[in-house]
Amino acid sequence: MLRSLRGVFVLLWVFVALVCGALAFQLHGLFELGVGGEITQVQRSVERSAQGLLQAFDAYISSFSEAPADFETEDRRRELLLLLDLILGRYAGVEGGFWSSQNRFIAYSFPTHEPLKRDVPEAESGRISALNRRVLSTRKEETARFNAAGEVLLLHVVPVRPDLVIWTMSRAHVRAAAAFEQLTVGFVALLVLLLATGGLILWYLQRWGGQLLRLEAELGSFQLESRLSRTGLEELDRLLTAFNRQTERLREAQARSHGLSAQLQRAERLAALGRMSAGLAHEIRNPLGTIRLQVENVLAKAANDAHERAFHRILREISRLDDLIERLLAIVRLDQLNVRPTPLRPWLEECVHRIRQNPTSMRFEIHAPEADWPMDERQMARALDNLLANAVRHTPPDGWVCLCAERQDNGCFLAVEDSGPGIPAELREQVFEPFVSFRSNGTGLGLAIAREIVEAHGGTIVCTAGERGARFEVRWPWREC
C-alpha cells in the first residue's frame, strides 16, 4: 500500500478516522464529567433513589394487615428512617425523607454524609415544602432544579398517599465540571479540525485519482504534436511540465532528424547527379568537341545555302548539348559556394536582361529594394535564369512575368510569377525532380538544378498558384558576410 501515493493517502485517512473515533469516545466521557453530564447523573440518582424508596415503602406497607393510619409514632418514624438509610445509602450524595401535609417532615436522613445527618437543611426546607404541596395537589411526581453559585440543587418528589410524599435531593457541583466542559469544547474543536482534515484528505485523494485517470486517458491517445494539459495539482504539474518539455525536445530532435534526412537525400541526389555528370562530361564532351570542329571545317567549305543552314542547326544542337553538360556540372560545384553581399536590384535586372535578349513582347516587372543580399551571385543567377526561362516558356507573348523580392523574418524571399496557364496542384512537387518534364523537348533539369542551388544556400523553393499562372517562391536565411 505504501508503494503508491494513493495508498499513503488512504492509510492517512484511516488513521485520521481512528483518531476521530477515539476522540469521540473521549468526548462522551468528558461530557459525562461536564456540567450537563454531572447534572444528568445527579438527576438520575435522585429519581432512582426516589423510586427505590417508593418500592421499599410499598413493601413496608404490605407487611401490615392494615395500613397504619399515623406515622408520627416513634416506632413508625424509626422504621421509616431505616428505610431511608437502607435505600439512600446506595446513592452517594443523596438525601431525602417522608413529608406529610399535616406534620411536615416526618423522617429525614442523609446516610452518606459524614457524620450521618438527621436534620433537614433549613436553607432548602421552604423549597422542599413548596414542591411537596404542589405534588400533593397534582398527584404527579416532579423534579425541580435550583441554581446556586458553583452548584445545582436537584429535588425529586413522588406522591405515595393523599397526604404523604417521598422526596429526595442532591447537589451537582458544577464548578469543577465547568473545567471539564471547557476541556470538552477544546476536544470538540480538535475533533472538528480532524474531521475537516479527513474530509480534505478524502477530497484531495478523489481529485488526485480523477486527474490521474484523465492523464491516463490522455496518454492513451497521446500524439507527439500534442501537450498534456495542466491539472492544478502542483506536484503533478511539475511532472507534466517536465514531460511536455521532453516532448518538445523530442519534436525538435525529430525535426532535426527530418532535416538531416532531407540533407542526406539531397546529398544522395547530388552524388548521383555528380557521378552521372562526370560520366557524361567524360563520354560526351570530347566527341562533341571533335564533332564541332569537323562541322565548322565543313561549314567553311559549304557549297550552297541549304548545306550551310543544316550545319548551323547541327552547331546549335551541339551548343545545346554543351549547355546541358555545363548545367549538370554546375550541380557538382554546389559544395563550393562563394556567398558574399550582392546588390539585389542590379542583379535582378541583369538576369531579366539575359532573358530579354530573345525577341519577345512579354512584360517584365521587378519589385525589389535597393539592398545587398548574401548569396553566391553566379550560382543563384543560374537558378533564377532557370525560373525565368520556365516562366517565359509557359507565358503567352502578350503576358507578363513579375519578380518580387523582400526581406521576411530575417531571411531572403524571392518570388517569380507568370501569367501562364499555371501548374496543376498534383504536379507541383514533381516539377523539381530531375529529368521530369512535361514538355516533349524538355530535359527536366532546369527546376531540379534551381532547387539544388537554393537548398545549397540553406533555403527552400516551392511551387504555388499565383493570381493567374504559376508562382515559385524562394526563401533562404540571411547571412552576415
Tab-separated table of C-alpha atoms in Angstrom:
chain	number	residue	atom	x	y	z
A	1	MET	CA	0.000	0.000	0.000
A	2	LEU	CA	2.884	2.354	0.822
A	3	ARG	CA	4.300	1.992	-2.691
A	4	SER	CA	1.677	4.333	-4.165
A	5	LEU	CA	0.645	7.866	-3.208
A	6	ARG	CA	-2.995	6.765	-3.204
A	7	GLY	CA	-2.144	4.057	-0.649
A	8	VAL	CA	-0.374	6.580	1.585
A	9	PHE	CA	-3.376	8.931	1.457
A	10	VAL	CA	-5.800	6.074	2.203
A	11	LEU	CA	-3.686	4.956	5.169
A	12	LEU	CA	-3.516	8.530	6.438
A	13	TRP	CA	-7.278	8.909	6.087
A	14	VAL	CA	-7.867	5.659	8.002
A	15	PHE	CA	-5.548	6.936	10.732
A	16	VAL	CA	-7.487	10.223	10.955
A	17	ALA	CA	-10.763	8.273	11.100
A	18	LEU	CA	-9.431	6.152	14.002
A	19	VAL	CA	-8.257	9.261	15.847
A	20	CYS	CA	-11.669	10.862	15.320
A	21	GLY	CA	-13.346	7.749	16.750
A	22	ALA	CA	-11.080	7.798	19.799
A	23	LEU	CA	-11.756	11.491	20.317
A	24	ALA	CA	-15.495	10.927	20.044
A	25	PHE	CA	-15.248	8.259	22.765
A	26	GLN	CA	-13.229	10.612	24.979
A	27	LEU	CA	-15.712	13.397	24.346
A	28	HIS	CA	-18.515	11.185	25.572
A	29	GLY	CA	-16.613	10.599	28.790
A	30	LEU	CA	-15.776	14.281	29.183
A	31	PHE	CA	-19.406	15.172	28.614
A	32	GLU	CA	-20.358	12.873	31.435
A	33	LEU	CA	-17.853	14.746	33.598
A	34	GLY	CA	-19.022	18.135	32.399
A	35	VAL	CA	-21.843	20.333	33.666
A	36	GLY	CA	-24.504	18.631	31.594
A	37	GLY	CA	-23.216	15.180	32.416
A	38	GLU	CA	-22.891	15.973	36.121
A	39	ILE	CA	-26.468	17.309	36.321
A	40	THR	CA	-27.774	14.327	34.365
A	41	GLN	CA	-26.052	11.866	36.704
A	42	VAL	CA	-27.328	13.642	39.823
A	43	GLN	CA	-30.862	13.828	38.421
A	44	ARG	CA	-30.726	10.133	37.609
A	45	SER	CA	-29.589	9.384	41.181
A	46	VAL	CA	-32.378	11.367	42.886
A	47	GLU	CA	-35.024	9.825	40.610
A	48	ARG	CA	-33.776	6.269	41.106
A	49	SER	CA	-33.418	6.729	44.837
A	50	ALA	CA	-36.999	8.064	44.997
A	51	GLN	CA	-38.274	5.045	43.081
A	52	GLY	CA	-36.301	2.758	45.338
A	53	LEU	CA	-37.875	4.390	48.418
A	54	LEU	CA	-41.317	4.064	46.857
A	55	GLN	CA	-40.846	0.322	46.262
A	56	ALA	CA	-39.433	-0.175	49.750
A	57	PHE	CA	-42.318	1.792	51.262
A	58	ASP	CA	-44.879	-0.298	49.357
A	59	ALA	CA	-43.221	-3.459	50.623
A	60	TYR	CA	-43.196	-1.994	54.127
A	61	ILE	CA	-46.929	-1.174	53.979
A	62	SER	CA	-47.800	-4.620	52.631
A	63	SER	CA	-46.231	-6.179	55.739
A	64	PHE	CA	-49.158	-4.810	57.781
A	65	SER	CA	-52.538	-6.460	57.787
A	66	GLU	CA	-53.955	-2.961	57.947
A	67	ALA	CA	-52.065	0.090	56.838
A	68	PRO	CA	-51.015	2.373	59.716
A	69	ALA	CA	-53.144	5.482	59.957
A	70	ASP	CA	-50.417	7.533	61.585
A	71	PHE	CA	-46.646	7.582	61.003
A	72	GLU	CA	-45.923	10.059	63.790
A	73	THR	CA	-45.329	7.420	66.428
A	74	GLU	CA	-41.794	6.708	67.490
A	75	ASP	CA	-41.882	3.170	66.112
A	76	ARG	CA	-43.159	4.253	62.701
A	77	ARG	CA	-40.625	7.089	62.477
A	78	ARG	CA	-37.783	4.698	63.354
A	79	GLU	CA	-38.929	2.242	60.708
A	80	LEU	CA	-39.104	4.986	58.062
A	81	LEU	CA	-35.586	6.125	58.983
A	82	LEU	CA	-34.380	2.558	58.499
A	83	LEU	CA	-35.933	2.552	55.032
A	84	LEU	CA	-34.235	5.862	54.238
A	85	ASP	CA	-30.846	4.649	55.475
A	86	LEU	CA	-31.183	1.369	53.591
A	87	ILE	CA	-32.151	2.866	50.219
A	88	LEU	CA	-30.346	6.232	50.223
A	89	GLY	CA	-27.177	4.573	51.452
A	90	ARG	CA	-26.815	3.149	47.950
A	91	TYR	CA	-26.635	6.620	46.375
A	92	ALA	CA	-23.734	8.853	47.311
A	93	GLY	CA	-24.666	12.470	47.976
A	94	VAL	CA	-28.449	11.842	48.001
A	95	GLU	CA	-30.586	12.881	50.996
A	96	GLY	CA	-34.315	12.669	51.442
A	97	GLY	CA	-37.264	11.791	53.591
A	98	PHE	CA	-41.015	11.485	54.103
A	99	TRP	CA	-43.239	14.574	54.295
A	100	SER	CA	-46.907	14.942	55.122
A	101	SER	CA	-49.188	17.898	54.645
A	102	GLN	CA	-50.029	17.919	58.357
A	103	ASN	CA	-46.868	17.177	60.248
A	104	ARG	CA	-44.426	18.265	57.556
A	105	PHE	CA	-41.060	16.420	57.829
A	106	ILE	CA	-41.855	13.034	59.367
A	107	ALA	CA	-38.455	11.422	58.701
A	108	TYR	CA	-35.206	12.652	57.105
A	109	SER	CA	-31.836	11.028	56.511
A	110	PHE	CA	-28.541	11.712	54.726
A	111	PRO	CA	-26.814	8.362	55.257
A	112	THR	CA	-23.762	9.019	53.004
A	113	HIS	CA	-22.854	12.212	54.848
A	114	GLU	CA	-20.072	12.083	57.387
A	115	PRO	CA	-21.337	12.140	60.068
A	116	LEU	CA	-24.895	10.874	59.499
A	117	LYS	CA	-27.329	13.783	59.161
A	118	ARG	CA	-30.845	13.686	60.614
A	119	ASP	CA	-31.682	17.406	60.481
A	120	VAL	CA	-33.464	18.830	57.456
A	121	PRO	CA	-31.377	21.647	55.866
A	122	GLU	CA	-33.028	24.892	56.891
A	123	ALA	CA	-31.943	26.711	53.715
A	124	GLU	CA	-33.868	24.279	51.500
A	125	SER	CA	-36.804	23.411	53.762
A	126	GLY	CA	-39.033	26.083	52.254
A	127	ARG	CA	-38.328	24.915	48.662
A	128	ILE	CA	-38.925	21.294	49.677
A	129	SER	CA	-42.261	22.073	51.354
A	130	ALA	CA	-43.478	24.194	48.424
A	131	LEU	CA	-42.698	21.456	45.918
A	132	ASN	CA	-44.237	18.762	48.134
A	133	ARG	CA	-47.504	20.704	48.407
A	134	ARG	CA	-47.587	21.157	44.611
A	135	VAL	CA	-47.042	17.429	44.038
A	136	LEU	CA	-49.775	16.541	46.552
A	137	SER	CA	-52.181	18.804	44.712
A	138	THR	CA	-51.294	17.493	41.214
A	139	ARG	CA	-50.676	13.858	42.292
A	140	LYS	CA	-47.780	13.735	39.777
A	141	GLU	CA	-44.124	13.198	40.587
A	142	GLU	CA	-41.909	16.140	39.727
A	143	THR	CA	-38.249	17.151	39.605
A	144	ALA	CA	-37.193	20.703	40.395
A	145	ARG	CA	-33.853	22.360	39.720
A	146	PHE	CA	-32.396	25.261	41.675
A	147	ASN	CA	-29.197	27.003	40.582
A	148	ALA	CA	-26.702	28.394	43.060
A	149	ALA	CA	-23.096	29.565	42.961
A	150	GLY	CA	-20.934	26.596	41.961
A	151	GLU	CA	-23.726	24.027	42.308
A	152	VAL	CA	-27.183	22.975	41.150
A	153	LEU	CA	-29.757	21.610	43.611
A	154	LEU	CA	-31.986	18.816	42.230
A	155	LEU	CA	-35.153	17.877	44.135
A	156	HIS	CA	-37.466	14.985	43.185
A	157	VAL	CA	-40.862	14.354	44.829
A	158	VAL	CA	-43.105	11.263	44.465
A	159	PRO	CA	-46.655	11.119	45.977
A	160	VAL	CA	-47.366	7.868	47.886
A	161	ARG	CA	-50.582	8.663	49.776
A	162	PRO	CA	-53.100	11.519	49.654
A	163	ASP	CA	-51.235	13.260	52.453
A	164	LEU	CA	-47.763	11.734	52.167
A	165	VAL	CA	-44.853	12.173	49.700
A	166	ILE	CA	-41.304	10.853	49.344
A	167	TRP	CA	-38.661	13.403	48.442
A	168	THR	CA	-35.020	13.018	47.508
A	169	MET	CA	-32.427	15.716	46.967
A	170	SER	CA	-28.811	16.047	45.831
A	171	ARG	CA	-26.360	18.687	44.605
A	172	ALA	CA	-24.475	18.760	41.304
A	173	HIS	CA	-21.144	20.530	41.837
A	174	VAL	CA	-20.711	22.309	38.533
A	175	ARG	CA	-17.610	24.400	39.312
A	176	ALA	CA	-15.237	21.516	38.688
A	177	ALA	CA	-17.482	20.218	35.921
A	178	ALA	CA	-17.173	23.587	34.141
A	179	ALA	CA	-13.449	22.978	33.742
A	180	PHE	CA	-14.219	19.615	32.141
A	181	GLU	CA	-16.755	21.376	29.941
A	182	GLN	CA	-14.076	23.795	28.675
A	183	LEU	CA	-11.842	20.805	28.020
A	184	THR	CA	-14.729	19.216	26.172
A	185	VAL	CA	-15.086	22.308	23.979
A	186	GLY	CA	-11.389	22.072	23.126
A	187	PHE	CA	-11.730	18.407	22.255
A	188	VAL	CA	-14.792	19.194	20.139
A	189	ALA	CA	-12.801	21.807	18.220
A	190	LEU	CA	-9.989	19.273	17.763
A	191	LEU	CA	-12.476	16.673	16.552
A	192	VAL	CA	-13.967	19.137	14.047
A	193	LEU	CA	-10.453	20.005	12.859
A	194	LEU	CA	-9.588	16.327	12.411
A	195	LEU	CA	-12.859	15.681	10.587
A	196	ALA	CA	-12.103	18.614	8.281
A	197	THR	CA	-8.598	17.237	7.760
A	198	GLY	CA	-10.024	13.819	6.936
A	199	GLY	CA	-12.509	15.380	4.543
A	200	LEU	CA	-9.746	17.414	2.899
A	201	ILE	CA	-7.593	14.308	2.515
A	202	LEU	CA	-10.541	12.404	1.036
A	203	TRP	CA	-11.310	15.279	-1.368
A	204	TYR	CA	-7.663	15.594	-2.363
A	205	LEU	CA	-7.425	11.837	-2.847
A	206	GLN	CA	-10.515	11.852	-5.062
A	207	ARG	CA	-9.204	14.811	-7.054
A	208	TRP	CA	-5.753	13.247	-7.397
A	209	GLY	CA	-7.283	9.977	-8.553
A	210	GLY	CA	-9.549	11.757	-11.041
A	211	GLN	CA	-6.630	13.691	-12.532
A	212	LEU	CA	-4.567	10.501	-12.788
A	213	LEU	CA	-7.405	8.774	-14.647
A	214	ARG	CA	-7.680	11.772	-17.002
A	215	LEU	CA	-3.935	11.743	-17.631
A	216	GLU	CA	-4.063	8.003	-18.257
A	217	ALA	CA	-6.784	8.571	-20.870
A	218	GLU	CA	-4.797	11.420	-22.475
A	219	LEU	CA	-1.651	9.311	-22.609
A	220	GLY	CA	-3.626	6.526	-24.265
A	221	SER	CA	-4.348	8.805	-27.238
A	222	PHE	CA	-1.206	10.934	-26.931
A	223	GLN	CA	0.407	12.226	-30.110
A	224	LEU	CA	3.868	13.728	-30.353
A	225	GLU	CA	2.372	17.026	-31.542
A	226	SER	CA	0.016	17.342	-28.553
A	227	ARG	CA	0.626	18.503	-24.981
A	228	LEU	CA	-0.718	17.206	-21.697
A	229	SER	CA	-2.984	19.790	-20.060
A	230	ARG	CA	-2.322	21.007	-16.526
A	231	THR	CA	-4.190	19.536	-13.548
A	232	GLY	CA	-3.950	22.325	-10.984
A	233	LEU	CA	-2.020	19.982	-8.653
A	234	GLU	CA	1.483	21.357	-8.146
A	235	GLU	CA	3.280	18.007	-7.907
A	236	LEU	CA	1.573	16.552	-10.968
A	237	ASP	CA	2.013	19.781	-12.920
A	238	ARG	CA	5.777	19.702	-12.331
A	239	LEU	CA	5.863	16.216	-13.816
A	240	LEU	CA	3.650	17.317	-16.710
A	241	THR	CA	5.899	20.328	-17.368
A	242	ALA	CA	8.952	18.055	-17.482
A	243	PHE	CA	7.077	15.596	-19.724
A	244	ASN	CA	5.934	18.348	-22.115
A	245	ARG	CA	9.461	19.788	-22.185
A	246	GLN	CA	10.868	16.393	-23.093
A	247	THR	CA	8.159	16.028	-25.745
A	248	GLU	CA	9.182	19.365	-27.243
A	249	ARG	CA	12.802	18.249	-27.292
A	250	LEU	CA	11.743	15.020	-28.968
A	251	ARG	CA	9.792	17.002	-31.568
A	252	GLU	CA	12.815	19.210	-32.151
A	253	ALA	CA	15.021	16.129	-32.452
A	254	GLN	CA	12.524	14.633	-34.873
A	255	ALA	CA	12.508	17.872	-36.907
A	256	ARG	CA	16.313	17.851	-36.943
A	257	SER	CA	16.179	14.208	-37.991
A	258	HIS	CA	13.844	15.103	-40.850
A	259	GLY	CA	16.196	17.930	-41.798
A	260	LEU	CA	19.179	15.608	-41.730
A	261	SER	CA	17.213	13.081	-43.764
A	262	ALA	CA	16.403	15.786	-46.316
A	263	GLN	CA	20.058	16.791	-46.395
A	264	LEU	CA	21.054	13.161	-46.810
A	265	GLN	CA	18.576	12.745	-49.663
A	266	ARG	CA	19.909	15.917	-51.256
A	267	ALA	CA	23.476	14.669	-50.835
A	268	GLU	CA	22.500	11.364	-52.423
A	269	ARG	CA	20.857	13.213	-55.318
A	270	LEU	CA	23.896	15.400	-55.724
A	271	ALA	CA	26.183	12.382	-55.602
A	272	ALA	CA	24.089	10.551	-58.200
A	273	LEU	CA	23.917	13.613	-60.429
A	274	GLY	CA	27.623	14.237	-59.898
A	275	ARG	CA	28.572	10.739	-60.897
A	276	MET	CA	26.266	10.929	-63.882
A	277	SER	CA	27.519	14.409	-64.831
A	278	ALA	CA	31.165	13.387	-64.574
A	279	GLY	CA	30.480	10.342	-66.735
A	280	LEU	CA	28.549	12.349	-69.296
A	281	ALA	CA	31.200	15.071	-69.396
A	282	HIS	CA	33.901	12.493	-69.964
A	283	GLU	CA	31.976	10.463	-72.531
A	284	ILE	CA	30.268	13.307	-74.421
A	285	ARG	CA	32.397	16.442	-74.236
A	286	ASN	CA	35.426	15.158	-76.164
A	287	PRO	CA	33.348	13.639	-79.008
A	288	LEU	CA	31.252	16.828	-79.127
A	289	GLY	CA	34.403	18.904	-79.467
A	290	THR	CA	35.568	16.750	-82.341
A	291	ILE	CA	32.152	16.943	-83.995
A	292	ARG	CA	32.013	20.750	-83.553
A	293	LEU	CA	35.497	21.108	-85.125
A	294	GLN	CA	34.588	18.885	-88.083
A	295	VAL	CA	31.269	20.660	-88.651
A	296	GLU	CA	32.915	24.090	-88.536
A	297	ASN	CA	35.528	22.898	-91.106
A	298	VAL	CA	32.833	21.546	-93.386
A	299	LEU	CA	30.719	24.707	-92.847
A	300	ALA	CA	33.606	26.803	-94.134
A	301	LYS	CA	33.528	24.840	-97.374
A	302	ALA	CA	29.720	24.602	-97.693
A	303	ALA	CA	28.688	24.537	-101.323
A	304	ASN	CA	25.225	26.040	-101.005
A	305	ASP	CA	22.850	27.733	-98.549
A	306	ALA	CA	20.942	24.520	-97.776
A	307	HIS	CA	24.111	22.835	-96.540
A	308	GLU	CA	25.082	25.937	-94.547
A	309	ARG	CA	21.693	26.058	-92.777
A	310	ALA	CA	21.949	22.356	-91.966
A	311	PHE	CA	25.402	22.758	-90.478
A	312	HIS	CA	24.252	25.754	-88.417
A	313	ARG	CA	21.414	23.636	-86.985
A	314	ILE	CA	23.977	20.960	-86.078
A	315	LEU	CA	26.117	23.560	-84.309
A	316	ARG	CA	23.085	24.856	-82.378
A	317	GLU	CA	22.284	21.336	-81.171
A	318	ILE	CA	25.935	20.845	-80.194
A	319	SER	CA	25.740	24.109	-78.207
A	320	ARG	CA	22.555	22.848	-76.573
A	321	LEU	CA	24.343	19.657	-75.514
A	322	ASP	CA	27.257	21.742	-74.201
A	323	ASP	CA	24.834	23.818	-72.146
A	324	LEU	CA	23.212	20.650	-70.766
A	325	ILE	CA	26.607	19.282	-69.706
A	326	GLU	CA	27.514	22.630	-68.150
A	327	ARG	CA	24.295	22.623	-66.111
A	328	LEU	CA	24.967	19.093	-64.895
A	329	LEU	CA	28.499	20.038	-63.868
A	330	ALA	CA	27.143	23.078	-62.040
A	331	ILE	CA	25.437	20.754	-59.563
A	332	VAL	CA	28.734	19.106	-58.712
A	333	ARG	CA	30.252	22.500	-57.828
A	334	LEU	CA	27.496	23.456	-55.284
A	335	ASP	CA	29.700	22.475	-52.341
A	336	GLN	CA	31.969	25.390	-53.199
A	337	LEU	CA	29.567	28.334	-52.783
A	338	ASN	CA	31.066	31.810	-52.684
A	339	VAL	CA	28.482	33.715	-50.613
A	340	ARG	CA	29.028	37.455	-50.497
A	341	PRO	CA	26.879	40.643	-50.496
A	342	THR	CA	25.304	41.155	-53.901
A	343	PRO	CA	23.414	44.309	-54.991
A	344	LEU	CA	19.934	42.875	-55.335
A	345	ARG	CA	18.161	45.089	-57.861
A	346	PRO	CA	21.030	45.292	-60.422
A	347	TRP	CA	21.422	41.536	-60.176
A	348	LEU	CA	17.707	41.002	-60.911
A	349	GLU	CA	17.784	43.452	-63.819
A	350	GLU	CA	20.778	41.648	-65.298
A	351	CYS	CA	19.000	38.278	-65.102
A	352	VAL	CA	15.922	39.764	-66.807
A	353	HIS	CA	18.138	41.379	-69.448
A	354	ARG	CA	19.588	37.982	-70.411
A	355	ILE	CA	16.074	36.604	-70.943
A	356	ARG	CA	15.030	39.688	-72.969
A	357	GLN	CA	17.823	39.104	-75.490
A	358	ASN	CA	15.422	36.701	-77.163
A	359	PRO	CA	12.828	38.715	-79.110
A	360	THR	CA	9.602	38.877	-77.081
A	361	SER	CA	6.850	41.362	-76.330
A	362	MET	CA	6.404	39.962	-72.834
A	363	ARG	CA	6.290	42.471	-69.954
A	364	PHE	CA	8.674	42.066	-67.001
A	365	GLU	CA	8.095	43.697	-63.630
A	366	ILE	CA	10.657	43.950	-60.821
A	367	HIS	CA	9.727	44.866	-57.226
A	368	ALA	CA	12.842	44.842	-55.067
A	369	PRO	CA	14.594	47.108	-52.548
A	370	GLU	CA	17.971	48.729	-53.061
A	371	ALA	CA	19.972	46.429	-50.773
A	372	ASP	CA	22.803	43.920	-50.721
A	373	TRP	CA	21.746	40.306	-50.252
A	374	PRO	CA	24.017	37.412	-49.219
A	375	MET	CA	24.282	34.816	-51.998
A	376	ASP	CA	26.568	33.106	-54.478
A	377	GLU	CA	25.790	35.517	-57.321
A	378	ARG	CA	26.793	33.140	-60.125
A	379	GLN	CA	25.020	30.039	-58.826
A	380	MET	CA	21.859	31.870	-57.709
A	381	ALA	CA	21.770	33.626	-61.130
A	382	ARG	CA	21.764	30.170	-62.736
A	383	ALA	CA	18.773	29.192	-60.540
A	384	LEU	CA	16.900	32.417	-61.357
A	385	ASP	CA	17.652	32.011	-65.071
A	386	ASN	CA	16.021	28.581	-64.965
A	387	LEU	CA	12.945	30.003	-63.172
A	388	LEU	CA	12.650	32.882	-65.668
A	389	ALA	CA	13.149	30.553	-68.644
A	390	ASN	CA	10.415	28.284	-67.313
A	391	ALA	CA	8.082	31.284	-66.849
A	392	VAL	CA	8.776	32.618	-70.380
A	393	ARG	CA	8.145	29.203	-71.944
A	394	HIS	CA	4.698	28.944	-70.323
A	395	THR	CA	3.552	32.568	-70.716
A	396	PRO	CA	1.825	33.869	-73.864
A	397	PRO	CA	3.705	36.588	-75.862
A	398	ASP	CA	1.464	39.371	-74.550
A	399	GLY	CA	1.673	38.125	-70.965
A	400	TRP	CA	3.810	39.244	-68.022
A	401	VAL	CA	6.406	37.925	-65.616
A	402	CYS	CA	6.807	39.514	-62.174
A	403	LEU	CA	9.786	39.313	-59.818
A	404	CYS	CA	9.190	40.310	-56.197
A	405	ALA	CA	11.994	40.368	-53.625
A	406	GLU	CA	11.818	41.383	-49.949
A	407	ARG	CA	13.314	40.521	-46.595
A	408	GLN	CA	10.998	38.413	-44.406
A	409	ASP	CA	11.562	37.004	-40.911
A	410	ASN	CA	15.329	37.659	-41.063
A	411	GLY	CA	15.546	35.833	-44.369
A	412	CYS	CA	15.539	36.450	-48.114
A	413	PHE	CA	12.319	35.999	-50.069
A	414	LEU	CA	12.148	35.941	-53.855
A	415	ALA	CA	9.043	35.149	-55.929
A	416	VAL	CA	8.764	34.600	-59.705
A	417	GLU	CA	5.191	34.688	-61.030
A	418	ASP	CA	3.849	34.486	-64.555
A	419	SER	CA	0.512	34.890	-66.322
A	420	GLY	CA	0.601	31.488	-67.991
A	421	PRO	CA	-1.789	28.555	-67.511
A	422	GLY	CA	-0.176	27.522	-64.191
A	423	ILE	CA	0.783	24.100	-62.886
A	424	PRO	CA	-1.824	21.639	-61.530
A	425	ALA	CA	-1.619	21.145	-57.750
A	426	GLU	CA	-0.881	17.419	-58.055
A	427	LEU	CA	2.199	18.128	-60.234
A	428	ARG	CA	3.776	20.955	-58.212
A	429	GLU	CA	6.087	18.650	-56.229
A	430	GLN	CA	7.125	16.584	-59.240
A	431	VAL	CA	8.420	19.539	-61.285
A	432	PHE	CA	11.543	19.711	-59.095
A	433	GLU	CA	12.532	16.079	-59.670
A	434	PRO	CA	15.494	15.530	-62.060
A	435	PHE	CA	14.584	14.507	-65.616
A	436	VAL	CA	10.876	15.080	-65.017
A	437	SER	CA	9.482	17.317	-67.752
A	438	PHE	CA	6.004	17.897	-69.085
A	439	ARG	CA	7.332	19.222	-72.421
A	440	SER	CA	8.248	16.932	-75.289
A	441	ASN	CA	11.605	18.663	-75.804
A	442	GLY	CA	12.401	19.369	-72.131
A	443	THR	CA	15.285	17.841	-70.173
A	444	GLY	CA	13.703	18.157	-66.710
A	445	LEU	CA	16.898	19.619	-65.225
A	446	GLY	CA	16.168	23.375	-65.005
A	447	LEU	CA	13.935	23.350	-61.913
A	448	ALA	CA	15.870	20.455	-60.356
A	449	ILE	CA	19.104	22.477	-60.640
A	450	ALA	CA	17.311	25.561	-59.219
A	451	ARG	CA	16.198	23.556	-56.186
A	452	GLU	CA	19.689	22.174	-55.584
A	453	ILE	CA	21.192	25.663	-55.731
A	454	VAL	CA	18.597	27.114	-53.322
A	455	GLU	CA	18.982	24.221	-50.876
A	456	ALA	CA	22.778	24.617	-51.079
A	457	HIS	CA	22.152	28.142	-49.707
A	458	GLY	CA	20.152	26.552	-46.825
A	459	GLY	CA	16.810	27.633	-48.307
A	460	THR	CA	13.663	26.200	-49.845
A	461	ILE	CA	11.784	26.573	-53.105
A	462	VAL	CA	8.101	25.776	-53.597
A	463	CYS	CA	5.634	25.980	-56.452
A	464	THR	CA	2.238	27.510	-55.674
A	465	ALA	CA	-0.692	29.036	-57.543
A	466	GLY	CA	-0.335	32.708	-58.488
A	467	GLU	CA	-3.003	35.205	-59.421
A	468	ARG	CA	-3.227	33.685	-62.910
A	469	GLY	CA	-0.364	31.300	-63.589
A	470	ALA	CA	2.445	29.591	-61.708
A	471	ARG	CA	4.328	31.142	-58.787
A	472	PHE	CA	7.696	29.963	-57.486
A	473	GLU	CA	8.707	31.176	-54.010
A	474	VAL	CA	12.346	31.010	-52.891
A	475	ARG	CA	13.496	31.542	-49.292
A	476	TRP	CA	16.988	31.303	-47.820
A	477	PRO	CA	18.398	32.544	-44.500
A	478	TRP	CA	20.130	35.850	-44.122
A	479	ARG	CA	23.861	35.668	-43.559
A	480	GLU	CA	26.227	38.326	-42.341
A	481	CYS	CA	29.092	38.371	-44.847
